[in-house]
Coordinates of C-alpha atoms in Angstrom, one line a residue:
M1455 CA 146.7 16.4 224.2
C1456 CA 145.6 14.1 221.3
L1457 CA 141.9 13.1 221.0
A1458 CA 142.7 9.5 221.5
N1459 CA 143.9 10.2 225.1
Q1460 CA 140.9 12.3 226.0
S1461 CA 138.0 11.2 228.1
P1462 CA 134.5 11.0 226.5
A1463 CA 133.5 14.2 228.3
Q1464 CA 136.6 16.0 226.9
Q1465 CA 136.1 14.7 223.4
M1466 CA 132.6 16.2 223.0
P1467 CA 132.5 20.0 223.2
L1468 CA 129.5 21.4 225.0
I1469 CA 127.2 23.8 223.3
N1470 CA 124.6 25.4 225.5
Y1471 CA 122.1 28.1 224.4
T1472 CA 120.0 30.2 226.7
V1473 CA 117.2 32.4 225.4
S1474 CA 115.5 35.1 227.4
V1475 CA 112.8 37.7 226.5
P1476 CA 113.4 40.4 229.2
Q1477 CA 111.6 43.2 227.5
P1478 CA 109.2 41.8 224.9
A1479 CA 107.7 45.2 224.1
T1480 CA 111.0 46.0 222.3
H1481 CA 110.4 43.2 219.9
K1482 CA 113.8 41.8 220.8
Y1483 CA 115.0 38.6 222.5
H1484 CA 118.4 37.8 223.9
V1485 CA 120.5 34.7 223.2
E1486 CA 123.6 33.5 225.0
L1487 CA 125.9 30.7 223.7
R1488 CA 128.2 29.1 226.3
T1489 CA 130.6 26.5 224.8
Q1490 CA 133.7 24.8 225.9
G1491 CA 135.9 21.7 225.4
W1492 CA 137.3 22.6 222.0
N1493 CA 140.7 21.1 221.1
K1494 CA 141.3 23.7 218.4
D1495 CA 142.1 27.4 218.5
T1496 CA 139.6 28.9 216.0
L1497 CA 135.9 28.4 215.5
V1498 CA 133.8 29.6 212.6
L1499 CA 130.2 30.3 213.6
K1500 CA 127.4 30.7 211.1
M1501 CA 123.8 31.6 211.2
P1502 CA 121.6 29.9 208.6
K1503 CA 120.4 32.0 205.7
W1504 CA 117.2 30.0 205.3
M1505 CA 115.1 27.4 207.1
P1506 CA 114.1 24.0 205.7
G1507 CA 110.5 24.0 204.6
Y1508 CA 110.6 27.6 203.3
Y1509 CA 112.7 27.7 200.2
Q1510 CA 113.8 31.3 200.2
I1511 CA 117.0 33.0 201.4
M1512 CA 116.0 34.9 204.5
D1513 CA 119.4 36.3 205.7
Y1514 CA 118.5 35.8 209.3
A1515 CA 121.8 37.2 210.6
K1516 CA 120.8 40.7 209.5
S1517 CA 118.5 40.8 212.5
V1518 CA 121.4 40.1 215.0
E1519 CA 122.5 43.0 217.1
N1520 CA 124.9 43.8 220.0
I1521 CA 127.3 40.9 219.6
L1522 CA 129.7 40.3 222.6
I1523 CA 132.2 37.5 223.0
K1524 CA 133.9 37.0 226.4
D1525 CA 135.4 34.3 228.5
E1526 CA 134.2 33.3 232.0
K1527 CA 136.3 36.1 233.6
G1528 CA 134.8 38.7 231.3
K1529 CA 137.8 39.0 229.1
D1530 CA 137.1 39.7 225.4
F1531 CA 137.8 37.1 222.7
S1532 CA 139.3 38.2 219.5
F1533 CA 136.8 37.8 216.7
Q1534 CA 136.1 38.9 213.2
R1535 CA 132.7 39.3 211.5
V1536 CA 133.7 37.8 208.2
S1537 CA 130.2 38.3 206.7
D1538 CA 126.7 39.1 207.8
N1539 CA 126.2 35.6 209.0
T1540 CA 129.8 34.4 209.8
L1541 CA 132.0 35.0 212.9
R1542 CA 135.6 33.8 213.2
I1543 CA 136.6 33.5 216.9
S1544 CA 140.3 32.9 217.9
G1545 CA 141.9 31.7 221.2
I1546 CA 139.1 29.2 222.0
R1547 CA 141.3 26.2 222.8
S1548 CA 140.6 24.8 226.3
K1549 CA 138.6 27.8 227.2
T1550 CA 135.0 28.6 227.9
M1551 CA 133.5 31.1 225.4
I1552 CA 130.3 33.1 226.0
L1553 CA 128.7 34.7 222.9
S1554 CA 125.7 36.9 223.5
Y1555 CA 123.6 38.9 221.1
D1556 CA 120.1 40.3 220.6
V1557 CA 117.7 39.4 217.8
M1558 CA 115.4 42.1 216.5
T1559 CA 112.1 41.0 215.1
T1560 CA 109.9 43.1 212.7
K1561 CA 107.6 40.8 210.8
Q1562 CA 104.9 38.3 211.9
F1563 CA 105.4 35.3 209.6
V1564 CA 105.8 31.5 210.0
A1565 CA 109.4 31.7 208.7
N1566 CA 110.5 34.6 210.9
S1567 CA 111.0 35.0 214.6
Y1568 CA 108.6 37.5 216.2
V1569 CA 108.3 38.9 219.7
D1570 CA 105.7 41.3 221.1
S1571 CA 104.2 42.1 224.5
E1572 CA 102.0 39.0 224.4
H1573 CA 104.1 36.1 223.0
A1574 CA 107.4 35.0 221.4
Y1575 CA 107.7 32.9 218.3
L1576 CA 111.3 31.8 217.8
I1577 CA 112.7 30.3 214.6
P1578 CA 115.9 28.4 215.6
A1579 CA 117.5 29.2 212.3
N1580 CA 116.8 32.8 213.0
S1581 CA 118.2 32.5 216.5
F1582 CA 121.2 30.1 216.8
F1583 CA 124.6 30.1 215.2
Y1584 CA 126.0 26.7 214.3
V1585 CA 129.7 25.8 214.4
E1586 CA 131.0 25.2 210.9
E1587 CA 131.8 21.5 210.3
F1588 CA 130.2 20.6 213.6
L1589 CA 126.5 20.5 212.7
H1590 CA 126.4 16.9 214.1
L1591 CA 127.1 18.0 217.7
P1592 CA 124.3 17.8 220.4
V1593 CA 122.9 21.1 221.7
Q1594 CA 121.2 22.2 224.9
V1595 CA 118.6 24.9 224.9
E1596 CA 117.2 26.7 228.0
I1597 CA 114.3 29.2 228.0
A1598 CA 115.2 31.5 230.8
T1599 CA 113.6 34.9 231.6
T1600 CA 110.2 35.4 229.9
P1601 CA 106.9 36.9 231.2
W1602 CA 104.9 33.7 230.1
S1603 CA 104.1 30.3 231.4
T1604 CA 103.8 27.9 228.5
I1605 CA 106.2 26.6 225.8
A1606 CA 105.2 24.7 222.7
T1607 CA 108.0 23.0 220.7
G1608 CA 109.1 19.7 219.3
L1609 CA 112.4 19.9 221.2
E1610 CA 113.0 17.0 223.6
P1611 CA 112.5 18.1 227.3
T1612 CA 115.0 17.2 230.0
N1613 CA 114.2 16.7 233.7
K1614 CA 114.9 20.4 234.2
A1615 CA 112.1 22.9 233.7
N1616 CA 112.2 24.8 230.4
H1617 CA 115.4 22.9 229.4
F1618 CA 115.6 20.9 226.2
T1619 CA 118.2 18.8 224.4
V1620 CA 118.7 17.9 220.7
D1621 CA 121.0 15.4 219.0
N1622 CA 122.3 17.9 216.4
F1623 CA 121.7 21.3 214.8
D1624 CA 119.5 19.8 212.0
I1625 CA 117.0 18.8 214.6
L1626 CA 117.4 22.1 216.5
Y1627 CA 116.6 24.0 213.3
D1628 CA 113.5 21.8 212.8
C1629 CA 111.9 22.7 216.1
P1630 CA 110.4 26.3 216.4
I1631 CA 109.5 27.5 219.9
L1632 CA 106.3 29.3 220.8
I1633 CA 106.2 30.9 224.2
G1634 CA 103.2 32.7 225.8
N1635 CA 100.1 32.2 227.9
L1636 CA 99.1 29.5 225.4
E1637 CA 95.9 27.5 225.3
V1638 CA 96.3 23.7 225.3
L1639 CA 93.4 21.7 223.9
P1640 CA 92.7 18.1 225.0
S1641 CA 95.2 15.8 223.2
F1642 CA 94.3 12.6 221.4
K1643 CA 96.3 9.4 220.8
I1644 CA 96.7 7.4 217.6
N1645 CA 98.3 4.0 218.0
G1646 CA 99.4 5.1 221.5
I1647 CA 101.1 8.2 220.2
E1648 CA 100.0 11.5 221.7
H1649 CA 99.0 14.4 219.4
R1650 CA 98.7 17.8 221.0
F1651 CA 97.3 21.1 219.8
M1652 CA 98.6 24.2 221.5
G1653 CA 98.5 27.9 220.5
Y1654 CA 98.4 31.6 220.8
K1655 CA 95.0 33.4 220.7
L1656 CA 93.1 30.4 219.4
G1657 CA 89.8 32.2 219.5
T1658 CA 86.3 31.1 220.2
F1659 CA 85.0 28.0 218.4
D1660 CA 83.7 24.5 219.2
K1661 CA 86.9 23.0 220.4
V1662 CA 85.6 19.5 221.2
D1663 CA 84.2 19.2 217.7
F1664 CA 87.4 20.6 216.2
M1665 CA 89.6 18.1 218.0
E1666 CA 87.4 15.2 217.0
K1667 CA 87.6 16.2 213.4
L1668 CA 91.4 16.8 213.7
K1669 CA 91.8 13.3 215.1
R1670 CA 89.8 11.8 212.2
T1671 CA 92.0 13.7 209.8
T1672 CA 95.2 12.7 211.5
E1673 CA 94.1 9.0 211.5
A1674 CA 93.4 9.2 207.8
A1675 CA 96.9 10.6 207.2
V1676 CA 98.5 7.9 209.3
A1677 CA 96.6 5.2 207.4
V1678 CA 98.4 6.2 204.1
I1679 CA 101.7 5.0 205.4
G1680 CA 100.8 2.9 208.5
D1681 CA 103.6 4.0 210.7
I1682 CA 104.1 6.8 213.3
P1683 CA 107.8 7.6 213.5
F1684 CA 107.9 9.9 216.6
K1685 CA 107.1 9.8 220.4
Q1686 CA 104.8 12.8 220.3
Y1687 CA 103.4 15.3 217.8
T1688 CA 102.5 18.9 218.3
Y1689 CA 100.3 21.2 216.2
I1690 CA 101.6 24.7 217.1
A1691 CA 99.1 27.5 216.3
I1692 CA 101.0 30.8 216.0
G1693 CA 98.1 33.2 215.3
P1694 CA 96.1 34.2 212.2
G1695 CA 97.4 34.6 208.7
R1696 CA 101.1 33.7 208.9
G1697 CA 101.5 30.5 206.9
G1698 CA 102.5 27.0 207.9
I1699 CA 105.7 25.0 207.9
E1700 CA 106.2 21.3 208.5
H1701 CA 108.7 19.6 210.9
L1702 CA 109.6 16.1 212.0
N1703 CA 107.4 16.0 215.0
N1704 CA 105.5 19.2 214.9
T1705 CA 104.1 21.9 212.6
T1706 CA 103.7 25.6 213.1
V1707 CA 100.5 26.9 211.5
S1708 CA 98.5 30.1 211.2
F1709 CA 95.2 29.6 213.0
D1710 CA 92.2 31.7 213.9
G1711 CA 89.5 29.7 215.5
T1712 CA 86.9 32.5 215.2
S1713 CA 86.9 31.8 211.4
L1714 CA 85.6 28.3 211.9
S1715 CA 82.0 29.3 211.5
N1716 CA 80.7 26.7 209.1
A1717 CA 81.5 23.3 207.5
A1718 CA 83.4 25.0 204.5
T1719 CA 85.8 26.9 206.7
I1720 CA 86.4 23.9 209.0
N1721 CA 87.2 21.8 206.0
R1722 CA 89.6 24.4 204.6
M1723 CA 91.4 24.3 208.0
M1724 CA 91.4 20.5 208.0
N1725 CA 92.9 20.6 204.5
F1726 CA 95.6 22.9 205.8
L1727 CA 96.4 20.8 208.9
A1728 CA 96.3 17.6 206.9
H1729 CA 98.8 19.1 204.4
E1730 CA 101.2 20.1 207.2
Y1731 CA 100.8 16.8 209.1
F1732 CA 101.3 14.6 206.0
H1733 CA 104.6 16.6 205.4
H1734 CA 106.2 14.8 208.3
Y1735 CA 106.1 11.8 206.0
N1736 CA 106.3 13.5 202.6
V1737 CA 109.4 15.8 202.6
K1738 CA 110.7 15.3 206.1
R1739 CA 111.1 11.5 205.7
I1740 CA 110.0 10.7 202.2
R1741 CA 112.4 13.3 200.9
P1742 CA 114.3 14.3 197.8
F1743 CA 117.9 13.3 197.9
E1744 CA 119.0 17.0 198.0
L1745 CA 117.0 17.9 201.1
G1746 CA 119.4 16.6 203.7
P1747 CA 122.1 17.2 204.7
F1748 CA 121.0 20.8 204.3
D1749 CA 123.2 23.6 202.9
Y1750 CA 122.2 26.4 205.3
E1751 CA 124.5 28.8 203.4
K1752 CA 123.4 28.5 199.8
G1753 CA 120.1 26.6 200.0
S1754 CA 119.3 23.1 198.9
K1755 CA 117.9 23.0 195.4
T1756 CA 115.9 20.0 194.0
N1757 CA 113.7 19.1 191.0
L1758 CA 111.3 17.3 193.3
L1759 CA 109.3 19.9 195.2
W1760 CA 106.4 19.0 193.0
V1761 CA 106.4 15.7 194.8
S1762 CA 107.1 17.1 198.3
E1763 CA 104.6 20.0 198.0
G1764 CA 102.4 19.2 195.1
L1765 CA 101.6 15.6 196.2
S1766 CA 101.0 16.9 199.8
V1767 CA 98.3 19.2 198.3
Y1768 CA 96.9 16.2 196.5
Y1769 CA 96.9 14.1 199.7
E1770 CA 95.4 16.9 201.9
Y1771 CA 92.2 16.6 199.8
L1772 CA 92.2 12.8 199.9
I1773 CA 92.9 12.7 203.6
V1774 CA 90.0 15.0 204.5
R1775 CA 87.7 13.1 202.1
R1776 CA 88.8 9.7 203.5
A1777 CA 88.2 11.0 207.1
G1778 CA 84.6 11.5 206.1
L1779 CA 84.7 15.3 206.5
M1780 CA 84.0 16.2 202.9
D1781 CA 81.9 14.5 200.1
E1782 CA 82.9 13.6 196.6
R1783 CA 81.7 17.0 195.1
E1784 CA 83.9 18.9 197.6
L1785 CA 86.9 16.7 196.7
L1786 CA 86.4 17.3 193.0
D1787 CA 85.9 21.1 193.6
N1788 CA 89.3 21.3 195.3
L1789 CA 91.1 19.6 192.4
E1790 CA 89.0 21.7 190.0
K1791 CA 90.5 24.8 191.5
N1792 CA 94.0 23.6 190.9
I1793 CA 93.2 22.7 187.3
N1794 CA 91.7 26.1 186.6
A1795 CA 94.6 27.9 188.1
Y1796 CA 97.1 25.9 186.1
E1797 CA 95.2 26.0 182.8
N1798 CA 94.8 29.8 183.0
N1799 CA 98.5 30.3 183.7
P1800 CA 100.4 31.2 180.5
G1801 CA 103.6 29.9 182.3
R1802 CA 102.5 26.4 181.5
F1803 CA 103.9 26.8 178.0
Y1804 CA 107.3 27.8 179.4
Q1805 CA 108.1 26.0 182.6
S1806 CA 108.0 22.3 183.6
L1807 CA 107.3 20.9 187.0
T1808 CA 110.9 20.1 187.6
Q1809 CA 112.0 23.6 186.6
A1810 CA 109.3 25.1 188.9
S1811 CA 110.7 23.1 191.7
Y1812 CA 114.3 24.0 191.1
N1813 CA 113.6 27.7 190.4
T1814 CA 111.5 28.3 193.5
W1815 CA 114.4 30.1 195.1
K1816 CA 114.1 32.7 192.4
D1817 CA 110.4 32.5 191.3
G1818 CA 108.9 31.9 194.8
P1819 CA 106.7 29.0 195.8
F1820 CA 103.8 30.2 193.7
G1821 CA 105.9 31.2 190.6
T1822 CA 105.2 34.9 190.9
Q1823 CA 108.5 36.4 191.9
G1824 CA 110.6 35.7 188.8
D1825 CA 112.3 38.0 186.4
E1826 CA 109.9 37.1 183.6
P1827 CA 106.2 37.5 184.6
G1828 CA 103.9 34.9 183.0
K1829 CA 106.7 32.4 182.3
S1830 CA 106.5 30.3 185.5
I1831 CA 104.0 28.0 187.2
S1832 CA 103.2 26.9 190.7
Y1833 CA 104.0 23.3 191.7
Y1834 CA 101.1 23.8 194.2
D1835 CA 98.7 23.8 191.2
K1836 CA 100.2 21.5 188.6
G1837 CA 101.7 19.1 191.2
P1838 CA 98.4 17.8 192.7
V1839 CA 96.9 17.6 189.2
V1840 CA 99.7 15.4 187.9
G1841 CA 99.6 13.5 191.1
M1842 CA 95.9 12.7 190.5
L1843 CA 96.6 11.6 186.9
L1844 CA 99.5 9.4 188.0
D1845 CA 97.4 7.8 190.7
F1846 CA 94.6 6.9 188.3
A1847 CA 97.2 5.5 185.8
I1848 CA 98.6 3.2 188.5
R1849 CA 95.2 2.1 189.6
H1850 CA 94.1 1.4 186.0
A1851 CA 97.3 -0.5 185.2
T1852 CA 96.9 -2.7 188.3
Q1853 CA 93.2 -3.3 188.0
N1854 CA 92.9 -1.1 191.2
K1855 CA 95.1 -3.3 193.2
K1856 CA 97.8 -0.6 193.7
S1857 CA 97.8 3.2 193.9
M1858 CA 99.8 6.3 194.8
D1859 CA 99.5 5.2 198.4
D1860 CA 101.7 2.2 197.6
V1861 CA 104.3 4.4 195.9
M1862 CA 104.5 6.5 199.1
K1863 CA 104.8 3.4 201.3
V1864 CA 107.7 2.1 199.2
L1865 CA 109.5 5.4 199.3
Y1866 CA 109.0 5.6 203.1
W1867 CA 110.1 2.0 203.9
K1868 CA 112.8 1.6 201.3
Y1869 CA 114.6 5.0 201.2
Y1870 CA 113.8 6.5 204.7
K1871 CA 113.7 3.3 206.8
E1872 CA 116.1 0.9 205.0
K1873 CA 118.6 3.2 203.2
G1874 CA 118.4 6.2 205.5
R1875 CA 118.5 8.7 202.6
G1876 CA 116.3 10.6 200.1
F1877 CA 115.4 9.4 196.6
T1878 CA 116.5 10.8 193.3
D1879 CA 114.3 11.9 190.3
A1880 CA 115.0 8.6 188.6
E1881 CA 114.2 6.5 191.7
F1882 CA 110.9 8.2 192.1
E1883 CA 109.9 7.5 188.5
Q1884 CA 111.2 3.9 188.9
T1885 CA 109.2 3.4 192.0
C1886 CA 106.0 4.5 190.3
E1887 CA 106.6 2.2 187.4
E1888 CA 107.4 -0.8 189.7
V1889 CA 104.2 -0.2 191.6
A1890 CA 102.2 0.1 188.3
G1891 CA 104.0 -2.8 186.7
S1892 CA 104.3 -0.9 183.5
S1893 CA 105.9 2.1 181.9
L1894 CA 104.7 5.5 182.8
A1895 CA 107.1 7.4 180.5
R1896 CA 104.3 9.2 178.7
L1897 CA 102.8 10.5 181.9
F1898 CA 106.2 11.6 183.2
E1899 CA 106.5 13.9 180.2
Y1900 CA 104.1 16.1 182.1
V1901 CA 106.7 16.3 184.8
Y1902 CA 109.8 17.0 182.7
T1903 CA 108.3 19.0 179.8
T1904 CA 105.6 21.5 179.1
R1905 CA 103.5 19.0 177.2
E1906 CA 99.7 19.7 177.6
L1907 CA 97.9 17.4 180.0
D1908 CA 95.7 14.7 178.4
Y1909 CA 92.9 14.8 181.0
S1910 CA 90.5 12.6 179.1
I1911 CA 92.6 9.4 179.2
Y1912 CA 93.6 9.5 182.9
L1913 CA 90.4 11.0 184.3
G1914 CA 88.5 8.4 182.3
Y1915 CA 90.2 5.6 184.3
A1916 CA 88.3 6.8 187.3
G1917 CA 85.0 7.5 185.5
L1918 CA 85.7 11.3 185.5
K1919 CA 85.7 13.9 182.9
L1920 CA 86.8 17.6 182.5
E1921 CA 84.6 20.0 180.6
Q1922 CA 85.1 23.6 179.7
V1923 CA 82.1 25.7 180.4
P1924 CA 81.1 29.0 178.9
T1925 CA 82.0 32.2 180.8
V1926 CA 80.4 35.6 180.9
G1927 CA 81.1 38.9 182.5
D1928 CA 83.8 38.9 185.2
D1929 CA 84.2 35.2 184.8
K1930 CA 85.2 35.6 181.2
K1931 CA 87.9 38.1 182.2
Q1932 CA 89.4 35.5 184.4
G1933 CA 90.0 33.1 181.6
K1934 CA 88.8 29.6 180.8
K1935 CA 86.7 27.7 183.3
F1936 CA 86.6 23.9 183.7
T1937 CA 84.4 21.6 185.7
L1938 CA 85.4 18.2 187.0
G1939 CA 82.7 15.5 187.3
R1940 CA 81.6 12.0 186.6
I1941 CA 81.0 10.5 183.2
E1942 CA 77.8 8.7 182.3
N1943 CA 77.5 5.0 182.6
P1944 CA 81.0 4.1 184.1
D1945 CA 82.0 0.5 184.0
A1946 CA 82.8 -1.7 187.0
L1947 CA 86.6 -0.9 187.1
Q1948 CA 86.0 2.8 186.8
M1949 CA 83.5 2.8 189.7
S1950 CA 85.9 0.7 191.8
I1951 CA 88.8 3.1 191.2
L1952 CA 86.6 6.1 191.9
R1953 CA 85.3 4.7 195.2
S1954 CA 88.6 3.3 196.6
W1955 CA 90.4 6.5 195.6
Q1956 CA 88.1 8.3 198.1
G1957 CA 88.4 5.7 200.8
E1958 CA 85.1 4.0 200.1
K1959 CA 84.8 0.2 200.3

């Protein structure tokens, strides 16, 4: 039968996943795929080798065990395990296929699934095979047998309990699932959009004060772009010390409330949460051209992680400052740490920001895993510093009428909203220059080359200066030390830039 003569129900194959955790103490969970309606004889199923947001090959399929493939009557399908992450299944035409397997978990980390006797944290890329060439198909997911009562995820719920639906595999892989006896804190709304905070073993802390500060932080992040592009957002706390990864309408973050004992630790947590929240704009929607559609087999390499990650570090500081949760000195201290880390890294003479972005698959996100120690940098350090200099250059060129905020707005509305795609290296530089109304070629040499940063010019635009201070003892062993502070007698434009940069009127 040709596709043209099929009904809509027949045209769209059904892909239904069921997840269960029958024996969590074994650190395993069970997955079953039931699919039907295929007008072809052979399917190729693949499990992703990585997950967007964590730019390292993870080889998730190596944790898959006990694969069985049968039809509804229990008859085995013929299949071949072509590689660690690839199954070729024959005889599927007009039949129902049931694929079942277990996933073994061994490491507690934000980019790995993990199950124990108290909770289950499931990474979809670590859990679900996709059908090659059919990433665009909708998927149903049901959470079946588990010992726990609460589910935290960005997946869209249906009217059936513990049942979710997604439009395609890209969205499925963007929605981790946390299951357990989770604590749910009182949510807040921004522009009518609910923001939730849910988690595993949150700990003891002032939860009312925490949520009030989180709301102020989230409001300051929204104010940068001015649009909220989802129906609901969920902060998902997965436990202490396991990293954080951003998603379209949620983020999974390491969290230990017992550590929130003073203003400094609370502000560090707000920096972290601001970073992950701002990512739903910067990388998930304001994204490099290469980051979507994703290549789940080989990875998606880009020169622009310094924008996606480095500028998100820059904005985490600004957001918390603009929320009124830190003062100017604390803001400068944060940037000072990045400057000192970068200036004491010999890799700055060998690797540019674009190279650090592209080579993260080999060197790691902090530039420490490469084959040549001391010859790589971290875009988490140089990225926010260059972002600051770029921001000050734009503010100076426009007499403080425009800023990096305007660059981010243009990228969001022009490329994400209007064009429905990411931006290229050239388009990012072009957007910055259009907002500035002048050439920024000299500054972009700091992006494409290893040219030393000229702090005095660009910091001076905001009435700031960088000074090297003498070091003694252990400090001397750690290298040069720089302090970031105000100049004496700034003029009116310098003071205007410094104040508006921090959100002051």
